[in-house]
Coordinates of C-alpha atoms in Angstrom, one line a residue:
M1 CA -55.2 15.6 53.7
T2 CA -56.7 12.2 52.6
N3 CA -56.3 11.2 49.1
E4 CA -59.9 12.2 48.4
E5 CA -59.5 15.6 49.4
Q6 CA -56.3 15.9 47.2
K7 CA -58.3 14.4 44.2
E8 CA -61.1 17.2 45.0
R9 CA -58.2 19.9 45.1
I10 CA -56.9 19.0 41.6
R11 CA -60.3 18.9 39.9
R12 CA -61.2 22.4 41.4
R13 CA -57.8 23.7 39.7
V14 CA -58.5 22.0 36.6
H15 CA -62.0 23.7 36.3
V16 CA -61.3 27.0 37.5
K17 CA -62.5 29.7 35.2
I18 CA -60.4 32.0 33.4
D19 CA -61.1 36.0 34.1
E20 CA -61.3 37.2 30.4
K21 CA -60.6 40.8 31.8
N22 CA -57.1 39.7 33.2
Y23 CA -56.0 37.0 30.4
Q24 CA -54.3 37.5 26.9
Y25 CA -53.9 34.8 24.6
F26 CA -51.0 34.6 21.9
P27 CA -51.6 32.1 19.1
E28 CA -48.3 30.2 17.7
T29 CA -46.7 31.6 14.7
E30 CA -48.1 29.3 11.5
H31 CA -45.8 26.8 10.6
T32 CA -45.5 25.5 7.2
D33 CA -46.3 21.7 7.2
T34 CA -46.6 20.9 3.8
Y35 CA -45.5 21.9 0.4
D36 CA -48.9 22.8 -0.8
N37 CA -49.8 26.0 0.3
D38 CA -50.4 29.7 -0.5
S39 CA -47.6 31.3 0.8
F40 CA -44.4 32.5 -1.1
Q41 CA -41.6 30.4 -1.3
R42 CA -38.1 30.5 -2.9
V43 CA -37.8 26.9 -4.2
G44 CA -34.4 25.1 -5.2
I45 CA -34.9 21.7 -7.2
Y46 CA -32.4 18.9 -7.0
V47 CA -31.8 16.7 -9.6
R48 CA -29.1 13.7 -9.8
V49 CA -28.3 10.7 -11.6
S50 CA -25.7 8.0 -10.6
T51 CA -24.3 7.9 -13.9
D52 CA -23.2 9.6 -17.0
N53 CA -24.2 6.8 -19.1
V54 CA -26.1 8.0 -22.1
H55 CA -29.1 6.1 -21.1
Q56 CA -29.7 8.0 -18.0
S57 CA -29.3 11.2 -19.9
M58 CA -32.8 11.0 -20.6
S59 CA -34.1 10.4 -17.1
Y60 CA -31.6 13.6 -16.2
E61 CA -33.3 15.7 -18.7
L62 CA -36.9 14.4 -17.8
Q63 CA -36.3 15.3 -14.3
K64 CA -35.3 18.9 -14.9
K65 CA -38.2 19.5 -17.4
Y66 CA -40.9 18.3 -14.9
Y67 CA -40.0 20.2 -11.9
E68 CA -39.4 23.3 -14.1
E69 CA -43.5 22.6 -14.9
F70 CA -43.9 21.5 -11.4
V71 CA -43.1 25.1 -9.9
K72 CA -44.9 26.7 -12.7
R73 CA -48.0 25.3 -11.3
H74 CA -48.0 27.2 -8.0
P75 CA -47.9 31.1 -8.7
K76 CA -46.4 32.1 -5.3
W77 CA -43.4 30.1 -5.7
Q78 CA -40.2 31.4 -7.2
L79 CA -37.6 29.2 -8.9
V80 CA -34.2 29.9 -7.8
D81 CA -32.2 27.4 -9.6
I82 CA -32.1 23.6 -10.7
Y83 CA -29.1 22.0 -8.8
A84 CA -28.2 19.2 -10.9
D85 CA -25.6 16.4 -10.4
E86 CA -24.8 13.9 -13.4
G87 CA -22.8 10.7 -12.8
I88 CA -22.4 11.3 -9.2
S89 CA -23.2 8.4 -6.4
G90 CA -25.6 9.4 -3.6
T91 CA -23.5 7.6 -0.9
S92 CA -21.2 10.5 0.0
L93 CA -21.3 14.4 -0.1
K94 CA -17.8 14.5 -1.9
H95 CA -17.8 15.6 -5.4
R96 CA -21.5 16.5 -5.4
D97 CA -20.9 20.1 -6.3
A98 CA -24.6 21.3 -7.2
F99 CA -26.1 19.6 -4.1
N100 CA -23.2 21.2 -1.9
R101 CA -24.2 24.4 -3.8
M102 CA -27.9 24.1 -2.9
I103 CA -26.8 23.6 0.7
A104 CA -25.0 26.8 0.9
D105 CA -27.7 28.6 -1.0
A106 CA -30.0 27.2 1.8
R107 CA -27.8 28.5 4.8
A108 CA -27.4 31.8 3.0
G109 CA -31.1 32.4 3.1
R110 CA -31.7 32.1 -0.3
L111 CA -34.2 29.1 -0.3
D112 CA -37.6 28.4 1.6
L113 CA -38.0 24.8 0.1
I114 CA -36.2 22.2 -1.7
I115 CA -38.0 19.5 -4.2
T116 CA -36.4 16.5 -5.3
K117 CA -37.8 13.2 -6.8
S118 CA -37.1 10.9 -4.0
V119 CA -34.9 10.4 -0.7
S120 CA -32.5 8.2 -2.6
R121 CA -32.1 11.3 -5.4
F122 CA -31.2 13.1 -2.1
A123 CA -28.8 11.1 -0.3
R124 CA -28.2 7.1 0.1
N125 CA -26.3 7.8 3.3
V126 CA -28.5 7.7 6.5
V127 CA -26.0 9.6 8.4
D128 CA -25.7 12.3 5.9
F129 CA -29.2 12.4 4.9
L130 CA -30.6 12.8 8.6
G131 CA -28.0 15.1 9.6
M132 CA -28.5 17.4 6.5
V133 CA -32.3 17.4 6.8
R134 CA -32.1 18.0 10.6
M135 CA -30.0 21.0 9.9
L136 CA -32.1 22.5 7.3
S137 CA -35.1 22.1 9.9
E138 CA -33.2 23.7 12.6
H139 CA -31.9 26.9 10.2
T140 CA -33.8 29.9 10.9
P141 CA -36.1 30.5 9.1
R142 CA -36.7 26.6 8.7
I143 CA -36.1 25.2 5.3
G144 CA -38.3 22.1 4.2
V145 CA -37.6 19.3 1.7
F146 CA -40.2 17.8 -0.2
F147 CA -39.8 14.1 -1.5
E148 CA -42.3 13.7 -4.1
A149 CA -42.2 9.9 -4.6
E150 CA -42.6 9.2 -1.2
C151 CA -44.8 12.1 -0.5
I152 CA -43.0 13.0 2.5
Y153 CA -42.3 16.9 3.7
S154 CA -39.5 17.1 6.2
L155 CA -40.8 19.8 8.5
N156 CA -44.2 17.8 9.0
E157 CA -43.5 16.3 12.6
R158 CA -45.3 13.3 11.7
S159 CA -42.5 12.5 8.7
Q160 CA -39.5 11.8 10.9
M161 CA -40.0 8.2 11.4
A162 CA -40.9 8.0 7.9
L163 CA -37.9 9.7 6.8
S164 CA -35.5 7.6 8.8
F165 CA -37.2 4.4 7.3
Q166 CA -36.7 5.5 3.9
A167 CA -33.2 6.6 4.1
T168 CA -32.3 3.2 5.8
M169 CA -34.0 1.6 2.7
A170 CA -32.1 3.7 0.4
E171 CA -28.7 3.1 1.8
E172 CA -29.5 -0.7 1.9
E173 CA -30.2 -0.7 -1.5
S174 CA -27.2 0.7 -2.5
R175 CA -25.5 -2.1 -0.4
N176 CA -27.4 -4.4 -2.3
K177 CA -26.5 -3.0 -5.8
S178 CA -22.7 -3.2 -4.6
R179 CA -22.9 -7.1 -3.8
S180 CA -24.8 -7.7 -6.8
M181 CA -21.9 -6.1 -8.9
E182 CA -19.3 -8.1 -6.9
T183 CA -20.8 -11.0 -7.8
S184 CA -21.1 -10.5 -11.1
L185 CA -17.7 -9.5 -11.3
R186 CA -16.4 -12.8 -9.3
M187 CA -18.7 -14.8 -12.1
R188 CA -16.8 -13.1 -14.7
L189 CA -13.4 -13.5 -13.2
D190 CA -14.0 -17.5 -12.6
H191 CA -15.2 -18.1 -16.1
G192 CA -12.2 -16.5 -17.8
L193 CA -13.5 -13.0 -18.7
P194 CA -11.0 -10.4 -17.3
L195 CA -12.2 -7.0 -17.5
T196 CA -9.9 -4.8 -19.9
P197 CA -10.7 -1.2 -19.8
K198 CA -9.3 1.0 -22.6
L199 CA -5.8 1.7 -22.0
L200 CA -3.2 3.9 -23.7
G201 CA -1.6 2.1 -26.8
F202 CA -4.5 -0.5 -27.1
T203 CA -7.7 -0.5 -28.7
H204 CA -10.6 -3.5 -28.5
D205 CA -11.0 -6.4 -31.1
E206 CA -14.9 -7.7 -31.9
N207 CA -14.3 -10.0 -28.9
G208 CA -13.4 -7.2 -26.5
K209 CA -10.0 -8.2 -26.1
L210 CA -7.3 -5.6 -25.9
V211 CA -5.3 -5.5 -29.5
P212 CA -2.3 -2.9 -29.9
D213 CA -3.3 0.1 -31.5
P214 CA -1.0 1.1 -34.7
E215 CA -1.4 4.8 -33.9
T216 CA -0.5 5.1 -30.2
S217 CA 1.2 1.9 -29.3
H218 CA 4.8 3.5 -30.2
I219 CA 4.0 5.8 -27.0
P220 CA 4.2 3.3 -24.1
K221 CA 6.8 1.4 -25.8
L222 CA 8.9 4.7 -25.7
I223 CA 8.4 4.8 -22.1
F224 CA 9.5 1.1 -21.4
Y225 CA 12.4 1.9 -23.6
M226 CA 13.6 5.2 -22.0
Y227 CA 13.3 3.7 -18.7
L228 CA 15.5 0.8 -19.6
Y229 CA 18.0 3.2 -21.1
G230 CA 18.4 5.1 -18.0
F231 CA 15.9 8.0 -18.1
S232 CA 14.2 8.9 -14.7
T233 CA 10.2 8.8 -14.8
Q234 CA 10.2 12.8 -14.8
Q235 CA 12.8 12.9 -17.7
I236 CA 10.3 10.7 -19.6
A237 CA 7.6 12.9 -18.6
D238 CA 8.9 16.2 -19.6
I239 CA 10.0 14.8 -23.1
L240 CA 7.0 13.6 -23.7
T241 CA 5.2 17.0 -22.8
Y242 CA 7.8 18.7 -24.8
I243 CA 7.2 16.6 -28.1
G244 CA 3.5 16.9 -27.5
K245 CA 2.2 13.3 -27.2
K246 CA -1.0 12.8 -25.6
T247 CA -2.2 10.7 -22.7
Y248 CA -5.2 8.4 -23.0
L249 CA -7.5 11.0 -21.5
G250 CA -6.1 13.5 -24.2
N251 CA -3.7 15.5 -21.6
A252 CA -0.8 17.1 -23.3
K253 CA 0.9 17.4 -19.6
W254 CA 2.7 14.3 -18.4
T255 CA 3.7 13.6 -14.8
A256 CA 6.2 11.2 -13.2
A257 CA 3.6 9.6 -11.4
G258 CA 1.7 9.0 -14.5
I259 CA 4.8 7.7 -16.4
A260 CA 5.3 5.2 -13.3
T261 CA 1.9 3.9 -13.3
T262 CA 2.4 3.2 -17.0
L263 CA 5.4 1.3 -16.3
R264 CA 3.8 -1.1 -13.7
N265 CA 0.8 -2.0 -15.9
E266 CA 1.1 -5.4 -16.6
R267 CA -1.2 -5.5 -19.5
Y268 CA 1.8 -4.0 -21.8
C269 CA 3.4 -7.4 -21.7
G270 CA 0.2 -9.2 -22.3
D271 CA -0.9 -10.4 -19.1
V272 CA -4.2 -9.3 -17.0
F273 CA -3.9 -9.1 -13.4
T274 CA -7.5 -8.2 -12.1
R275 CA -8.8 -7.1 -8.7
K276 CA -6.0 -5.0 -7.8
T277 CA -7.9 -2.8 -5.6
F278 CA -11.4 -3.1 -4.2
T279 CA -14.1 -0.9 -2.2
P280 CA -14.9 -2.5 1.2
D281 CA -17.4 0.0 2.1
V282 CA -19.7 1.4 -0.7
I283 CA -20.7 4.2 1.4
S284 CA -17.0 5.7 1.8
H285 CA -16.3 4.6 -1.8
R286 CA -12.5 4.6 -0.4
S287 CA -10.2 2.2 -2.8
V288 CA -7.7 0.1 -0.8
K289 CA -5.2 -2.4 -2.2
N290 CA -6.2 -5.9 -2.3
R291 CA -3.9 -7.8 -0.3
G292 CA -5.8 -11.0 -0.6
E293 CA -9.3 -9.8 0.9
R294 CA -10.6 -10.5 -2.2
P295 CA -10.0 -12.9 -4.9
R296 CA -7.3 -12.3 -7.7
S297 CA -6.5 -13.5 -10.9
R298 CA -3.6 -13.3 -13.3
Y299 CA -4.3 -14.2 -16.9
I300 CA -1.1 -14.8 -18.6
D301 CA -0.6 -13.9 -22.5
E302 CA -4.1 -13.1 -22.4
H303 CA -3.6 -10.4 -25.6
K304 CA -0.5 -9.4 -27.5
A305 CA 2.1 -7.6 -25.9
I306 CA 3.6 -4.1 -26.7
V307 CA 6.7 -4.7 -24.7
S308 CA 8.5 -8.0 -24.0
R309 CA 7.7 -9.8 -20.8
D310 CA 11.7 -9.7 -19.9
D311 CA 11.7 -5.7 -20.2
F312 CA 8.6 -5.6 -18.3
I313 CA 10.0 -7.9 -15.3
A314 CA 13.3 -6.0 -15.6
V315 CA 11.6 -2.5 -15.2
Q316 CA 9.9 -3.9 -12.3
H317 CA 13.1 -4.7 -10.5
M318 CA 14.2 -1.3 -11.6
L319 CA 11.1 0.6 -10.2
Q320 CA 11.4 -1.5 -6.9
N321 CA 14.8 -0.6 -6.3
G322 CA 14.3 2.9 -7.5
K323 CA 12.4 3.5 -4.2
Y324 CA 15.6 3.3 -2.7
R325 CA 17.5 5.6 -4.8
N326 CA 19.1 2.5 -6.6
K327 CA 17.9 3.6 -10.2
S328 CA 21.0 2.7 -11.9
I329 CA 21.5 -0.8 -10.9
L330 CA 19.5 -3.5 -12.9
P331 CA 19.8 -6.2 -10.2
E332 CA 20.6 -9.8 -10.9
L333 CA 20.7 -12.7 -8.2
K334 CA 24.0 -14.5 -8.2
V335 CA 25.0 -17.6 -6.3
I336 CA 28.1 -19.3 -5.5
S337 CA 28.5 -22.5 -7.0
G338 CA 31.2 -24.0 -5.0
G339 CA 34.0 -23.7 -2.4
L340 CA 33.3 -22.4 1.1
L341 CA 30.8 -20.0 0.2
K342 CA 28.9 -22.5 -1.7
G343 CA 25.2 -21.9 -1.8
Y344 CA 25.6 -18.2 -0.7
V345 CA 23.9 -15.5 -2.6
M346 CA 25.0 -12.1 -3.1
I347 CA 22.9 -9.4 -1.7
H348 CA 22.8 -5.5 -1.8
P349 CA 21.4 -3.2 0.7
K350 CA 19.4 -1.3 -1.9
W351 CA 17.9 -4.2 -3.6
G352 CA 14.1 -4.6 -3.1
A353 CA 13.1 -6.4 -6.1
F354 CA 13.3 -10.0 -4.7
T355 CA 11.3 -11.8 -2.3
P356 CA 12.8 -14.4 0.2
Q357 CA 11.7 -17.3 -2.1
N358 CA 14.1 -16.0 -4.7
Y359 CA 16.9 -16.0 -2.4
Q360 CA 16.4 -19.6 -1.1
Q361 CA 15.6 -20.8 -4.8
A362 CA 19.1 -19.2 -6.1
S363 CA 20.8 -20.7 -3.2
A364 CA 19.0 -24.2 -3.5
S365 CA 20.1 -24.0 -7.4
A366 CA 24.1 -24.3 -6.1
Y367 CA 23.4 -27.8 -4.9
G368 CA 21.2 -29.6 -7.6
S369 CA 20.3 -33.0 -6.7
E370 CA 22.5 -33.4 -3.5
G371 CA 20.0 -31.1 -1.5
V372 CA 20.4 -27.9 0.3
P373 CA 22.1 -28.2 3.9
V374 CA 20.6 -27.1 7.1
V375 CA 21.5 -26.2 10.4
P376 CA 21.6 -29.5 12.1
D377 CA 19.8 -30.6 15.2
E378 CA 22.4 -33.0 15.8
V379 CA 26.0 -33.8 15.0
Q380 CA 27.7 -36.8 15.0
V381 CA 31.6 -36.9 16.1
R382 CA 34.1 -39.4 15.3
V383 CA 36.7 -39.8 18.6
Q384 CA 39.8 -41.9 18.9
E385 CA 40.6 -43.8 21.9
G386 CA 42.2 -41.3 24.4
D387 CA 40.3 -38.4 23.3
F388 CA 39.2 -36.2 26.2
D389 CA 35.2 -36.5 26.4
L390 CA 34.0 -33.0 25.7
R391 CA 30.3 -34.2 25.8
G392 CA 28.2 -31.9 28.2
Y393 CA 30.7 -28.7 27.7
E394 CA 29.4 -26.0 26.6
L395 CA 30.7 -22.8 24.0
A396 CA 29.6 -19.7 26.2
H397 CA 27.4 -17.2 24.2
L398 CA 29.6 -14.3 23.5
D399 CA 26.7 -11.7 24.8
F400 CA 28.3 -12.7 27.9
F401 CA 31.3 -11.3 27.6
N402 CA 33.3 -8.1 26.3
E403 CA 32.7 -8.3 22.6
S404 CA 35.1 -5.5 21.8
K405 CA 37.7 -7.9 20.5
T406 CA 35.1 -9.7 18.5
P407 CA 34.0 -8.7 15.0
F408 CA 30.3 -8.5 15.0
L409 CA 27.6 -6.9 12.6
T410 CA 24.5 -5.5 14.2
L411 CA 21.3 -5.0 12.1
D412 CA 17.8 -3.6 12.5
S413 CA 15.2 -3.2 10.1
R414 CA 16.6 0.1 8.7
N415 CA 20.3 -0.1 8.8
L416 CA 23.1 -2.5 9.5
K417 CA 26.8 -1.5 10.9
F418 CA 29.9 -3.5 11.4
S419 CA 32.2 -3.2 14.4
V420 CA 35.7 -1.7 14.7
E421 CA 37.2 -5.0 15.2
C422 CA 36.2 -6.0 11.5
F423 CA 38.3 -3.0 10.2
R424 CA 40.9 -3.9 12.4
R425 CA 41.0 -7.6 10.8
M426 CA 40.7 -6.1 7.3
P427 CA 42.4 -2.5 7.7
Q428 CA 42.7 -2.0 3.8
V429 CA 39.5 -2.9 2.7
L430 CA 36.8 0.0 2.5
R431 CA 34.3 -1.9 0.0
I432 CA 33.0 -5.0 0.7
E433 CA 30.6 -7.7 -1.0
L434 CA 27.7 -9.2 1.0
L435 CA 26.5 -12.8 0.8
V436 CA 23.6 -14.6 2.6
H437 CA 22.7 -18.4 2.9
P438 CA 19.3 -18.6 3.5
S439 CA 19.2 -22.1 4.9
L440 CA 22.4 -22.0 7.1
K441 CA 21.5 -18.6 8.3
K442 CA 24.9 -17.0 7.8
I443 CA 26.1 -13.9 6.2
A444 CA 29.5 -13.6 4.6
V445 CA 31.7 -10.6 4.0
R446 CA 34.4 -10.6 1.2
P447 CA 36.4 -7.6 -0.1
A448 CA 35.2 -6.1 -3.3
E449 CA 37.1 -4.2 -6.0
E450 CA 36.2 -0.7 -6.7
G451 CA 34.5 -1.5 -10.2
N452 CA 32.1 -4.0 -8.7
R453 CA 28.8 -2.6 -8.8
N454 CA 27.5 -4.9 -6.0
A455 CA 30.3 -3.3 -3.7
I456 CA 29.3 -1.4 -0.5
V457 CA 31.5 1.2 1.4
W458 CA 31.4 -0.4 4.8
G459 CA 33.7 2.3 6.5
T460 CA 35.4 5.7 6.0
K461 CA 39.1 6.3 6.4
S462 CA 40.4 9.6 8.3
G463 CA 44.0 9.4 8.4
A464 CA 45.5 6.0 10.1
S465 CA 42.0 5.4 11.4
V466 CA 38.6 3.8 9.9
Y467 CA 35.4 4.7 11.1
A468 CA 32.3 2.1 10.8
R469 CA 29.6 3.4 8.4
N470 CA 26.2 3.3 9.2
I471 CA 24.6 1.5 5.9
P472 CA 21.0 2.0 4.9
G473 CA 19.1 -1.1 4.1
T474 CA 15.6 -0.6 4.4
A475 CA 15.0 -2.1 0.8
F476 CA 16.5 -5.4 1.6
L477 CA 16.6 -6.1 5.4
G478 CA 12.7 -6.5 5.8
T479 CA 13.4 -9.2 3.5
L480 CA 16.5 -10.7 5.5
F481 CA 14.4 -10.4 8.8
T482 CA 12.2 -12.7 6.9
L483 CA 14.6 -15.2 5.9
F484 CA 16.0 -15.3 9.7
G485 CA 12.4 -15.4 11.2
W486 CA 13.5 -12.3 13.1
N487 CA 11.1 -9.6 14.8
R488 CA 11.3 -6.2 12.9
D489 CA 11.0 -4.3 16.2
N490 CA 14.0 -6.2 17.7
R491 CA 17.8 -5.0 16.6
Y492 CA 20.0 -8.1 16.2
R493 CA 24.1 -8.6 16.8
L494 CA 25.6 -11.4 14.7
Y495 CA 29.1 -12.7 15.7
G496 CA 31.6 -13.3 13.1
A497 CA 35.1 -15.0 12.6
S498 CA 37.8 -14.0 10.0
V499 CA 39.0 -16.9 7.6
Q500 CA 42.1 -16.6 5.6
S501 CA 43.5 -18.2 2.5
G502 CA 46.0 -17.5 0.0
E503 CA 43.2 -16.1 -2.1
G504 CA 42.2 -13.2 0.7
S505 CA 40.0 -13.0 3.6
A506 CA 36.6 -13.0 4.6
F507 CA 34.0 -12.8 7.8
L508 CA 31.2 -15.3 8.2
F509 CA 28.3 -14.2 10.8
D510 CA 26.1 -16.8 12.3
A511 CA 22.7 -15.7 12.6
T512 CA 21.4 -19.2 14.2
E513 CA 22.1 -17.8 17.7
P514 CA 22.3 -13.7 17.3
G515 CA 22.4 -11.3 20.5
I516 CA 19.0 -9.9 20.5
F517 CA 18.3 -6.2 21.5
V518 CA 14.4 -5.8 22.6
K519 CA 12.8 -2.4 22.8
D520 CA 12.2 -1.7 26.4
R521 CA 8.6 -1.2 26.0
H522 CA 8.0 -4.9 24.6
I523 CA 9.7 -6.4 27.6
P524 CA 7.1 -8.3 29.7
R525 CA 6.9 -7.1 33.1
D526 CA 6.2 -10.4 34.8
S527 CA 9.1 -12.4 36.5
I528 CA 8.2 -15.7 34.6
N529 CA 8.8 -14.3 31.2
M530 CA 11.3 -12.1 32.0
P531 CA 14.3 -12.6 29.5
M532 CA 17.8 -12.1 31.0
I533 CA 18.8 -8.8 30.7
I534 CA 22.6 -8.2 29.5
N535 CA 22.9 -4.5 29.0
R536 CA 21.3 -1.4 27.8
K537 CA 21.7 0.1 24.1
G538 CA 19.7 3.5 24.1
R539 CA 15.9 2.2 23.8
H540 CA 16.7 -1.2 23.5
V541 CA 17.7 -4.0 26.0
G542 CA 20.1 -6.5 25.5
A543 CA 18.8 -10.0 26.4
V544 CA 19.4 -13.7 25.5
P545 CA 16.8 -16.0 24.3
E546 CA 14.7 -17.8 26.9
E547 CA 16.6 -21.4 26.2
L548 CA 20.0 -19.9 27.1
S549 CA 18.6 -18.3 30.6
K550 CA 19.4 -21.6 32.0
T551 CA 22.7 -22.5 30.0
F552 CA 25.9 -20.4 29.0
G553 CA 25.5 -21.5 25.1
R554 CA 25.4 -24.2 22.7
E555 CA 27.0 -27.7 23.6
F556 CA 30.7 -27.5 22.6
L557 CA 30.4 -30.3 20.0
Y558 CA 27.5 -28.6 18.1
E559 CA 29.8 -25.8 17.0
Q560 CA 32.3 -26.2 14.0
S561 CA 36.0 -25.4 15.1
L562 CA 37.1 -22.6 12.9
A563 CA 40.4 -24.5 13.3
S564 CA 39.2 -27.4 10.9
L565 CA 38.6 -24.5 8.2
H566 CA 42.7 -24.3 7.6
K567 CA 42.5 -27.9 6.6
L568 CA 40.3 -27.0 3.7
T569 CA 42.5 -27.1 0.2
K570 CA 42.6 -23.9 -1.9
E571 CA 40.1 -25.7 -4.2
E572 CA 37.7 -26.0 -1.3
W573 CA 38.3 -22.3 -0.2
K574 CA 37.4 -20.3 -3.4
L575 CA 36.8 -17.3 -1.5
R576 CA 37.1 -15.1 -4.8
M577 CA 34.6 -17.4 -6.9
E578 CA 32.2 -15.2 -9.0
G579 CA 28.9 -15.9 -8.5
K580 CA 26.7 -17.6 -11.2
L581 CA 23.8 -15.8 -12.5
F582 CA 20.1 -17.1 -11.3
A583 CA 17.0 -16.0 -12.4
S584 CA 13.8 -17.3 -10.7
R585 CA 11.9 -17.0 -14.2
G586 CA 14.8 -18.2 -15.8
E587 CA 17.6 -15.8 -17.5
L588 CA 16.1 -12.2 -18.7
H589 CA 16.8 -11.2 -22.1
V590 CA 16.6 -7.8 -21.9
T591 CA 16.5 -5.6 -25.1
S592 CA 20.1 -4.6 -25.9
Y593 CA 21.5 -1.2 -25.2
E594 CA 21.8 -0.5 -29.0
E595 CA 18.1 -1.7 -29.7
L596 CA 16.9 0.7 -27.2
R597 CA 18.7 3.4 -28.5
A598 CA 17.7 3.0 -32.2
F599 CA 14.3 3.3 -31.1
I600 CA 14.5 6.0 -28.8
E601 CA 16.2 8.1 -31.6
E602 CA 13.6 7.1 -34.2
Q603 CA 10.9 8.4 -32.0
L604 CA 12.7 11.5 -31.0
Q605 CA 14.2 12.6 -34.3
G606 CA 15.3 16.5 -34.3
V607 CA 14.3 16.8 -30.6
E608 CA 17.0 18.8 -29.0
I609 CA 16.0 17.8 -25.4
W610 CA 17.1 14.3 -26.2
E611 CA 20.5 15.2 -27.2
A612 CA 21.0 17.1 -24.3
M613 CA 19.9 14.4 -21.8
N614 CA 21.6 11.8 -23.4
H615 CA 24.9 13.6 -23.1
E616 CA 24.4 14.4 -19.3

C-alpha cells in the first residue's frame, strides 16, 4: 500500500458517519473549576498572621470579619468554621494547630472549599504547599482552595503553573526576610548594641540595658548560692517549687533543666554573649548551636551583675564536671613549681572544665622567664677520651618485645588502665595522683593519701593480689588527646619507668613515642601505606609509626638514661612537692561557705525542707 492509499484510508476513518441508532453518548460529570458557582458548598476559611504582635491583631481580626461577610454573600455556601493561627510562621506545618485541624476536617469530608487571603497565608514552603494542594485535589470528592489575592482556584487545571510560581515566590520572600533580619542583627552586634531580652531577676532601664530587679533578683542569686553550697539542680528546683517562687514565665513548677539553664546564663555576672545559636534554614526553623558558623560577640561588664564573676566561673566548672558525676569537686589547676616534676600539672579523669590551653599555661607558669622545656630535636653529649662511641646505636621500641615486665599505661578516648607491673613496683599503693607535662608529653603518677580529693583508685586488692582497675576518663581524656596530638579513634600505650628516692616513688610515662593500636577498619589495605603490624588486641591492631618501620627505635644518645636520675639531690627530686594553685583568669575568690549559708538561711527561713536537705 502506497503512502497516498494509507492517507486516504485514514481520511475515510476520520469522516465516518455515526449510526445514531447504535450509539450512546455519556457526558462527563460537571467539575467545579471556579469558586463562584451556584452549587452547595461547605466552606472553611483559613486566616494566619505570622506574629502575635499587637499591631498584627488588627489584620487578624479584619481577615476573620471580612471572610465571614464574604461567605454570607453566597446564599448556597455554608460556613463550617474559621481556622485561625495567630503568631505562627507559614514556613512549616509544625505548631499550626488550626491549619492541621482544617486539613483533618477536609479529609473527613466536612469541607468542599477552602478560602484564604493569599498563597503566602496558606504556606511559605513550596514542598508543603504543592503537596497539600495536590492531596486536596485528589481527595474524593475533590476539595478546592481559592486564593483571593491571586484570584487562583486550585481545581482549575490552568492554575497549576501559577500556583507553583506563587508558592516559589512566597518561599523566597521568607528567605529574603530572614536574610534582612540576619543583616540587621549583624549591624546591631557590630555597633555595640547587643540584644538583651527579658530575664528573671532583671528589668530594663530607659536605654534598654538590663538592671537587677529589686523584687526578683534574689531568686537567681539564691540558685547560684545553693549550687555553690552543694545542692543539686533537682534539689534547687524542688525547693523553689515548694516555697512558691515563680519562673519568669510565671510557672510555679521548676525543673532541673531550667535551673541548669539559669546557672549557665552569663548575663547574671554582667556579661552578654551573643549568637549562641542560629537558624541555618528558614524553612526548617531548627536552631543549632553556633560553633563559629556565625559571628559571635562577648560584651564584658555590659550591665550590673547579680552574682560575682568568680562565683559564675566556679559554677561553670562545677556544671562541666557534674556531667561526669563529679559534683562535689570544685576543680583547681595546680602545678609543681620545682624538683623532678617541675612543670607537671595535676589532672583528674573527671575534670572537664579546663581547656588544653589552660594546662599549657599552668605548666608554663612554673618556669617564668626561663622558658618552657620541649622535646629536643637534637641533643649534645659530652664525652671523654676513651669512651665507647654510641653514635648510630638505637634503643629499640618496647613494642618489639614482651612487655609483661614493663610498666605501662593504656589509654583510649574513654578509659585509662595501668598494667599489673605498675602494682608490683608500688605494691602498697591503691590511690594515686596523676600529673601531665603538656610540652614534654609525659604523664607522672605518684602515691596519694586517702584524704587527697584528687586521689584516684587505680586498683583493687583481693587477698594478696592487686587487680588493675579500668578508670573512666571521658571528661578529661579528650583534652589529653588534643594536648598530645593523638587520634581519638586509636588506643595508645605509654611505657614508663619507676623512679624512687627517700621521699617515695613515682612513675614517668613517655607519650612521645607511644605504642599505637589502630582499629582494624582504619588500616589502609594497600601495601605502600600499610603500617607494621605487631599484634592484635580485640578490634584493635597494634602497629608502630611509619618512621619506625625501617628502624628499631630512637637513637640511643637521644634517650636520657634513667641511671642519671639517681644522681639528683634530694632537693632536685621533691617527688612530694605540693602543687601551686594556678587559675587561667587569676585566682578565684568564690563566696565563702559562711556567706553562702547565711544568704540561703535568710531566703529559706522556716522552710523545713531546707533543714532536711542541709542534714543529708
